[in-house]
Short mmCIF file of N, CA and C in Angstrom, two decimals:
data_model
loop_
_atom_site.label_atom_id
_atom_site.label_comp_id
_atom_site.label_asym_id
_atom_site.label_seq_id
_atom_site.Cartn_x
_atom_site.Cartn_y
_atom_site.Cartn_z
N MET A 1 -72.32 20.94 34.51
CA MET A 1 -71.06 20.31 34.20
C MET A 1 -71.29 18.96 33.53
N GLU A 2 -70.62 18.75 32.42
CA GLU A 2 -70.83 17.53 31.65
C GLU A 2 -69.91 16.41 32.15
N THR A 3 -70.48 15.25 32.35
CA THR A 3 -69.70 14.08 32.78
C THR A 3 -69.03 13.42 31.58
N LYS A 4 -67.76 13.14 31.70
CA LYS A 4 -67.04 12.45 30.63
C LYS A 4 -67.26 10.94 30.81
N HIS A 5 -67.75 10.33 29.77
CA HIS A 5 -67.99 8.87 29.79
C HIS A 5 -66.83 8.13 29.15
N GLU A 6 -66.65 6.92 29.59
CA GLU A 6 -65.69 6.05 28.94
C GLU A 6 -66.40 5.37 27.77
N ALA A 7 -65.74 5.26 26.64
CA ALA A 7 -66.36 4.64 25.48
C ALA A 7 -66.55 3.15 25.74
N ARG A 8 -67.75 2.66 25.32
CA ARG A 8 -68.03 1.23 25.49
C ARG A 8 -69.23 0.84 24.66
N PHE A 9 -69.26 -0.41 24.24
CA PHE A 9 -70.46 -0.95 23.62
C PHE A 9 -71.28 -1.61 24.73
N VAL A 10 -72.52 -1.19 24.85
CA VAL A 10 -73.43 -1.78 25.83
C VAL A 10 -74.02 -3.06 25.26
N ASN A 11 -74.27 -3.08 23.95
CA ASN A 11 -74.81 -4.24 23.30
C ASN A 11 -74.35 -4.26 21.83
N ILE A 12 -73.83 -5.42 21.39
CA ILE A 12 -73.50 -5.61 20.00
C ILE A 12 -74.39 -6.74 19.51
N PRO A 13 -75.36 -6.42 18.62
CA PRO A 13 -76.37 -7.40 18.26
C PRO A 13 -75.92 -8.33 17.12
N PRO A 14 -76.60 -9.48 17.04
CA PRO A 14 -76.44 -10.31 15.85
C PRO A 14 -77.12 -9.64 14.67
N LEU A 15 -76.79 -10.06 13.48
CA LEU A 15 -77.37 -9.52 12.27
C LEU A 15 -78.06 -10.61 11.47
N ASP A 16 -79.13 -10.23 10.77
CA ASP A 16 -79.76 -11.11 9.80
C ASP A 16 -79.38 -10.62 8.41
N ILE A 17 -79.39 -11.50 7.45
CA ILE A 17 -79.14 -11.13 6.07
C ILE A 17 -80.39 -10.40 5.54
N GLY A 18 -80.14 -9.29 4.87
CA GLY A 18 -81.25 -8.50 4.30
C GLY A 18 -81.71 -9.09 2.96
N THR A 19 -82.68 -8.41 2.35
CA THR A 19 -83.23 -8.87 1.09
C THR A 19 -82.42 -8.36 -0.11
N LYS A 20 -81.59 -7.35 0.10
CA LYS A 20 -80.77 -6.79 -0.98
C LYS A 20 -79.32 -7.30 -0.82
N PRO A 21 -78.56 -7.31 -1.90
CA PRO A 21 -77.15 -7.74 -1.81
C PRO A 21 -76.39 -6.83 -0.82
N GLU A 22 -75.53 -7.45 -0.03
CA GLU A 22 -74.69 -6.73 0.93
C GLU A 22 -75.51 -5.89 1.93
N GLN A 23 -76.69 -6.35 2.28
CA GLN A 23 -77.52 -5.67 3.25
C GLN A 23 -77.68 -6.57 4.50
N TRP A 24 -77.57 -5.94 5.67
CA TRP A 24 -77.74 -6.63 6.93
C TRP A 24 -78.74 -5.90 7.76
N ILE A 25 -79.44 -6.65 8.60
CA ILE A 25 -80.49 -6.06 9.46
C ILE A 25 -80.21 -6.42 10.93
N LEU A 26 -80.22 -5.41 11.81
CA LEU A 26 -80.00 -5.65 13.22
C LEU A 26 -81.20 -6.37 13.81
N THR A 27 -80.94 -7.45 14.55
CA THR A 27 -82.01 -8.19 15.19
C THR A 27 -82.31 -7.68 16.58
N GLU A 28 -81.39 -6.91 17.13
CA GLU A 28 -81.56 -6.24 18.43
C GLU A 28 -80.93 -4.87 18.31
N ALA A 29 -81.15 -4.05 19.30
CA ALA A 29 -80.53 -2.72 19.31
C ALA A 29 -79.02 -2.82 19.51
N CYS A 30 -78.29 -1.99 18.81
CA CYS A 30 -76.85 -1.81 19.00
C CYS A 30 -76.71 -0.55 19.84
N ILE A 31 -76.11 -0.67 21.00
CA ILE A 31 -76.03 0.46 21.93
C ILE A 31 -74.57 0.78 22.20
N TYR A 32 -74.21 2.04 21.97
CA TYR A 32 -72.83 2.51 22.13
C TYR A 32 -72.78 3.76 22.96
N GLN A 33 -71.84 3.81 23.91
CA GLN A 33 -71.59 5.00 24.69
C GLN A 33 -70.23 5.54 24.25
N SER A 34 -70.23 6.69 23.63
CA SER A 34 -69.02 7.34 23.19
C SER A 34 -68.49 8.31 24.24
N ALA A 35 -67.18 8.44 24.31
CA ALA A 35 -66.58 9.45 25.17
C ALA A 35 -66.75 10.83 24.57
N LEU A 36 -67.19 10.89 23.31
CA LEU A 36 -67.29 12.15 22.58
C LEU A 36 -68.67 12.78 22.64
N THR A 37 -69.63 12.10 23.27
CA THR A 37 -70.98 12.65 23.41
C THR A 37 -71.57 12.14 24.71
N PRO A 38 -72.38 12.94 25.39
CA PRO A 38 -72.95 12.49 26.69
C PRO A 38 -74.12 11.49 26.52
N ASP A 39 -74.71 11.42 25.35
CA ASP A 39 -75.85 10.55 25.15
C ASP A 39 -75.47 9.19 24.63
N LEU A 40 -76.25 8.19 25.05
CA LEU A 40 -76.07 6.85 24.47
C LEU A 40 -76.52 6.91 22.99
N ILE A 41 -75.82 6.18 22.15
CA ILE A 41 -76.21 6.06 20.75
C ILE A 41 -76.93 4.71 20.64
N VAL A 42 -78.21 4.77 20.31
CA VAL A 42 -79.01 3.53 20.23
C VAL A 42 -79.48 3.34 18.79
N VAL A 43 -78.92 2.31 18.15
CA VAL A 43 -79.33 1.93 16.82
C VAL A 43 -80.39 0.84 16.99
N ARG A 44 -81.60 1.15 16.64
CA ARG A 44 -82.73 0.26 16.93
C ARG A 44 -82.72 -1.04 16.09
N ALA A 45 -83.30 -2.05 16.65
CA ALA A 45 -83.50 -3.31 15.90
C ALA A 45 -84.26 -3.00 14.64
N GLY A 46 -83.90 -3.67 13.56
CA GLY A 46 -84.54 -3.45 12.27
C GLY A 46 -83.75 -2.50 11.39
N PHE A 47 -82.73 -1.83 11.94
CA PHE A 47 -81.91 -0.92 11.15
C PHE A 47 -81.16 -1.72 10.08
N GLU A 48 -81.16 -1.19 8.86
CA GLU A 48 -80.48 -1.85 7.74
C GLU A 48 -79.14 -1.17 7.48
N THR A 49 -78.12 -1.97 7.29
CA THR A 49 -76.77 -1.46 7.07
C THR A 49 -76.04 -2.28 6.02
N ASP A 50 -75.06 -1.66 5.38
CA ASP A 50 -74.19 -2.41 4.45
C ASP A 50 -72.87 -2.71 5.15
N LEU A 51 -72.80 -2.44 6.46
CA LEU A 51 -71.64 -2.60 7.32
C LEU A 51 -70.55 -1.58 7.01
N ALA A 52 -69.93 -1.65 5.88
CA ALA A 52 -68.87 -0.69 5.53
C ALA A 52 -68.83 -0.54 4.02
N SER A 53 -68.98 0.68 3.59
CA SER A 53 -68.88 0.97 2.16
C SER A 53 -67.39 1.12 1.82
N ILE A 54 -66.83 0.10 1.24
CA ILE A 54 -65.39 0.09 0.99
C ILE A 54 -65.15 0.16 -0.52
N PRO A 55 -64.36 1.16 -0.96
CA PRO A 55 -64.02 1.23 -2.38
C PRO A 55 -63.34 -0.08 -2.83
N ARG A 56 -63.58 -0.47 -4.07
CA ARG A 56 -63.03 -1.73 -4.59
C ARG A 56 -61.52 -1.84 -4.36
N ILE A 57 -60.81 -0.77 -4.63
CA ILE A 57 -59.33 -0.80 -4.50
C ILE A 57 -58.90 -1.11 -3.06
N ALA A 58 -59.69 -0.74 -2.07
CA ALA A 58 -59.33 -0.96 -0.68
C ALA A 58 -59.76 -2.34 -0.17
N ARG A 59 -60.59 -3.04 -0.91
CA ARG A 59 -61.12 -4.35 -0.45
C ARG A 59 -60.03 -5.41 -0.35
N PHE A 60 -58.88 -5.14 -0.92
CA PHE A 60 -57.76 -6.08 -0.85
C PHE A 60 -57.26 -6.20 0.59
N PHE A 61 -57.29 -5.08 1.33
CA PHE A 61 -56.76 -5.09 2.67
C PHE A 61 -57.76 -4.73 3.76
N ILE A 62 -59.00 -4.37 3.36
CA ILE A 62 -60.06 -4.10 4.37
C ILE A 62 -61.27 -4.93 3.98
N VAL A 63 -61.65 -5.84 4.87
CA VAL A 63 -62.84 -6.65 4.62
C VAL A 63 -64.07 -5.93 5.13
N LYS A 64 -65.20 -6.26 4.57
CA LYS A 64 -66.48 -5.64 4.95
C LYS A 64 -66.92 -6.01 6.36
N ASN A 65 -66.68 -7.25 6.74
CA ASN A 65 -67.15 -7.78 7.99
C ASN A 65 -65.96 -8.23 8.84
N GLY A 66 -65.57 -7.42 9.79
CA GLY A 66 -64.44 -7.78 10.67
C GLY A 66 -64.64 -7.15 12.02
N ARG A 67 -63.54 -6.93 12.73
CA ARG A 67 -63.60 -6.33 14.06
C ARG A 67 -64.30 -4.98 14.08
N HIS A 68 -64.27 -4.31 12.94
CA HIS A 68 -64.86 -2.98 12.82
C HIS A 68 -66.39 -3.00 12.62
N ARG A 69 -66.98 -4.16 12.54
CA ARG A 69 -68.41 -4.29 12.20
C ARG A 69 -69.33 -3.44 13.09
N ALA A 70 -69.19 -3.54 14.40
CA ALA A 70 -70.04 -2.78 15.31
C ALA A 70 -69.81 -1.27 15.13
N ALA A 71 -68.55 -0.88 14.96
CA ALA A 71 -68.23 0.55 14.73
C ALA A 71 -68.86 1.02 13.42
N ALA A 72 -68.86 0.18 12.40
CA ALA A 72 -69.46 0.55 11.10
C ALA A 72 -70.96 0.72 11.23
N ILE A 73 -71.62 -0.11 12.04
CA ILE A 73 -73.08 0.01 12.24
C ILE A 73 -73.38 1.37 12.87
N VAL A 74 -72.66 1.74 13.94
CA VAL A 74 -72.89 3.00 14.60
C VAL A 74 -72.60 4.17 13.63
N HIS A 75 -71.53 4.09 12.87
CA HIS A 75 -71.17 5.14 11.93
C HIS A 75 -72.24 5.29 10.84
N ASP A 76 -72.69 4.17 10.32
CA ASP A 76 -73.72 4.17 9.27
C ASP A 76 -74.98 4.86 9.82
N TYR A 77 -75.38 4.53 11.04
CA TYR A 77 -76.54 5.12 11.65
C TYR A 77 -76.36 6.61 11.84
N LEU A 78 -75.23 7.05 12.40
CA LEU A 78 -74.99 8.47 12.62
C LEU A 78 -74.99 9.28 11.34
N CYS A 79 -74.46 8.69 10.28
CA CYS A 79 -74.40 9.37 8.97
C CYS A 79 -75.77 9.52 8.36
N ARG A 80 -76.69 8.63 8.66
CA ARG A 80 -78.06 8.73 8.14
C ARG A 80 -78.92 9.63 9.00
N LEU A 81 -78.52 9.89 10.23
CA LEU A 81 -79.31 10.70 11.15
C LEU A 81 -79.36 12.14 10.67
N LYS A 82 -80.48 12.76 10.90
CA LYS A 82 -80.63 14.19 10.52
C LYS A 82 -80.70 15.04 11.79
N LEU A 83 -79.97 14.64 12.81
CA LEU A 83 -79.96 15.40 14.06
C LEU A 83 -78.73 16.29 14.11
N ASP A 84 -78.18 16.51 15.27
CA ASP A 84 -77.05 17.43 15.43
C ASP A 84 -75.69 16.79 15.27
N PHE A 85 -75.61 15.60 14.71
CA PHE A 85 -74.31 14.95 14.48
C PHE A 85 -73.79 15.36 13.11
N SER A 86 -72.63 15.99 13.11
CA SER A 86 -71.97 16.30 11.84
C SER A 86 -71.24 15.04 11.38
N ARG A 87 -70.88 15.00 10.10
CA ARG A 87 -70.11 13.87 9.58
C ARG A 87 -68.78 13.80 10.26
N VAL A 88 -68.18 14.95 10.56
CA VAL A 88 -66.87 14.98 11.23
C VAL A 88 -66.96 14.26 12.61
N ARG A 89 -67.99 14.58 13.33
CA ARG A 89 -68.20 13.97 14.65
C ARG A 89 -68.51 12.47 14.52
N ALA A 90 -69.33 12.12 13.54
CA ALA A 90 -69.63 10.68 13.29
C ALA A 90 -68.34 9.93 12.94
N ASP A 91 -67.49 10.55 12.12
CA ASP A 91 -66.25 9.89 11.72
C ASP A 91 -65.31 9.70 12.91
N LYS A 92 -65.27 10.69 13.80
CA LYS A 92 -64.43 10.55 15.01
C LYS A 92 -64.96 9.46 15.96
N ILE A 93 -66.26 9.34 16.04
CA ILE A 93 -66.85 8.28 16.85
C ILE A 93 -66.56 6.93 16.22
N PHE A 94 -66.57 6.84 14.90
CA PHE A 94 -66.18 5.61 14.18
C PHE A 94 -64.76 5.20 14.55
N LEU A 95 -63.83 6.16 14.53
CA LEU A 95 -62.43 5.89 14.86
C LEU A 95 -62.33 5.40 16.32
N GLU A 96 -63.01 6.08 17.23
CA GLU A 96 -63.02 5.70 18.63
C GLU A 96 -63.55 4.25 18.83
N ALA A 97 -64.66 3.96 18.16
CA ALA A 97 -65.26 2.64 18.30
C ALA A 97 -64.40 1.54 17.70
N MET A 98 -63.73 1.83 16.59
CA MET A 98 -62.84 0.83 16.04
C MET A 98 -61.68 0.51 16.97
N LYS A 99 -61.14 1.53 17.62
CA LYS A 99 -60.06 1.31 18.58
C LYS A 99 -60.57 0.43 19.74
N LEU A 100 -61.75 0.74 20.22
CA LEU A 100 -62.36 -0.03 21.30
C LEU A 100 -62.54 -1.49 20.90
N ARG A 101 -62.89 -1.76 19.67
CA ARG A 101 -63.10 -3.14 19.19
C ARG A 101 -61.82 -3.85 18.83
N GLY A 102 -60.68 -3.21 18.96
CA GLY A 102 -59.42 -3.88 18.72
C GLY A 102 -58.97 -3.91 17.29
N VAL A 103 -59.48 -3.00 16.46
CA VAL A 103 -59.04 -2.91 15.06
C VAL A 103 -57.59 -2.40 15.11
N PRO A 104 -56.67 -3.09 14.42
CA PRO A 104 -55.26 -2.65 14.42
C PRO A 104 -55.12 -1.18 13.99
N ARG A 105 -54.19 -0.49 14.60
CA ARG A 105 -54.02 0.95 14.40
C ARG A 105 -53.95 1.36 12.93
N ILE A 106 -53.10 0.72 12.15
CA ILE A 106 -52.96 1.08 10.73
C ILE A 106 -54.27 0.92 9.98
N ARG A 107 -54.95 -0.21 10.20
CA ARG A 107 -56.21 -0.46 9.52
C ARG A 107 -57.28 0.55 9.92
N ARG A 108 -57.38 0.86 11.23
CA ARG A 108 -58.40 1.83 11.62
C ARG A 108 -58.09 3.23 11.11
N ARG A 109 -56.81 3.59 11.01
CA ARG A 109 -56.46 4.89 10.46
C ARG A 109 -56.82 4.96 8.95
N LEU A 110 -56.54 3.87 8.26
CA LEU A 110 -56.91 3.80 6.85
C LEU A 110 -58.42 3.94 6.64
N MET A 111 -59.18 3.25 7.46
CA MET A 111 -60.62 3.31 7.36
C MET A 111 -61.14 4.67 7.75
N TYR A 112 -60.54 5.27 8.76
CA TYR A 112 -60.95 6.63 9.17
C TYR A 112 -60.68 7.63 8.06
N TRP A 113 -59.50 7.58 7.47
CA TRP A 113 -59.19 8.54 6.40
C TRP A 113 -60.01 8.26 5.14
N ALA A 114 -60.43 7.04 4.95
CA ALA A 114 -61.31 6.73 3.81
C ALA A 114 -62.68 7.39 4.02
N VAL A 115 -63.23 7.35 5.25
CA VAL A 115 -64.52 8.02 5.46
C VAL A 115 -64.37 9.54 5.47
N ARG A 116 -63.23 10.02 5.93
CA ARG A 116 -63.00 11.47 5.88
C ARG A 116 -62.91 11.95 4.44
N ALA A 117 -62.24 11.18 3.58
CA ALA A 117 -62.14 11.53 2.16
C ALA A 117 -63.53 11.55 1.54
N ASN A 118 -64.36 10.58 1.92
CA ASN A 118 -65.72 10.54 1.37
C ASN A 118 -66.52 11.75 1.84
N THR A 119 -66.31 12.18 3.09
CA THR A 119 -66.98 13.38 3.62
C THR A 119 -66.56 14.59 2.79
N SER A 120 -65.27 14.70 2.48
CA SER A 120 -64.79 15.81 1.66
C SER A 120 -65.43 15.79 0.27
N ARG A 121 -65.58 14.60 -0.30
CA ARG A 121 -66.22 14.46 -1.60
C ARG A 121 -67.68 14.93 -1.52
N LEU A 122 -68.36 14.51 -0.45
CA LEU A 122 -69.78 14.93 -0.29
C LEU A 122 -69.89 16.45 -0.13
N LYS A 123 -68.91 17.06 0.54
CA LYS A 123 -68.95 18.52 0.69
C LYS A 123 -68.82 19.18 -0.68
N LEU A 124 -67.96 18.63 -1.53
CA LEU A 124 -67.79 19.20 -2.88
C LEU A 124 -69.06 19.17 -3.70
N ILE A 125 -69.86 18.14 -3.51
CA ILE A 125 -71.10 18.05 -4.28
C ILE A 125 -72.31 18.52 -3.48
N GLY A 126 -72.05 19.10 -2.30
CA GLY A 126 -73.11 19.72 -1.51
C GLY A 126 -74.02 18.80 -0.75
N LYS A 127 -73.53 17.59 -0.41
CA LYS A 127 -74.39 16.62 0.30
C LYS A 127 -73.94 16.31 1.72
N ALA A 128 -72.87 16.94 2.19
CA ALA A 128 -72.39 16.65 3.54
C ALA A 128 -73.00 17.61 4.53
N ARG A 129 -73.12 17.16 5.77
CA ARG A 129 -73.61 18.00 6.87
C ARG A 129 -72.41 18.51 7.65
#
């Protein structure tokens, strides 16, 4: 029988500026417990992220670095993973984590549908899992 966990961030690390434009590096592990998976999600120190890949048109109302930052780190990590996480599942965890971090409902829905649209685009060109 699988135990249902409550979603929570165990650790939200500080970031260092990377060597490339818009690149950030985790100085400690980012640890997230999702209600959607029984395992802890551990993004190791040293992981490089761009925080959130936001289309130019959306940058007017969605900033790269905000309340969603920790959720974006976890999502970025899950999308790069080659394990059993599908993009759909990673996107749902992103939505869950944004809610947990207090991202306003409209903004988190917009960000969620933006990543879902990107997943659909990747499927069309054969790059989505």
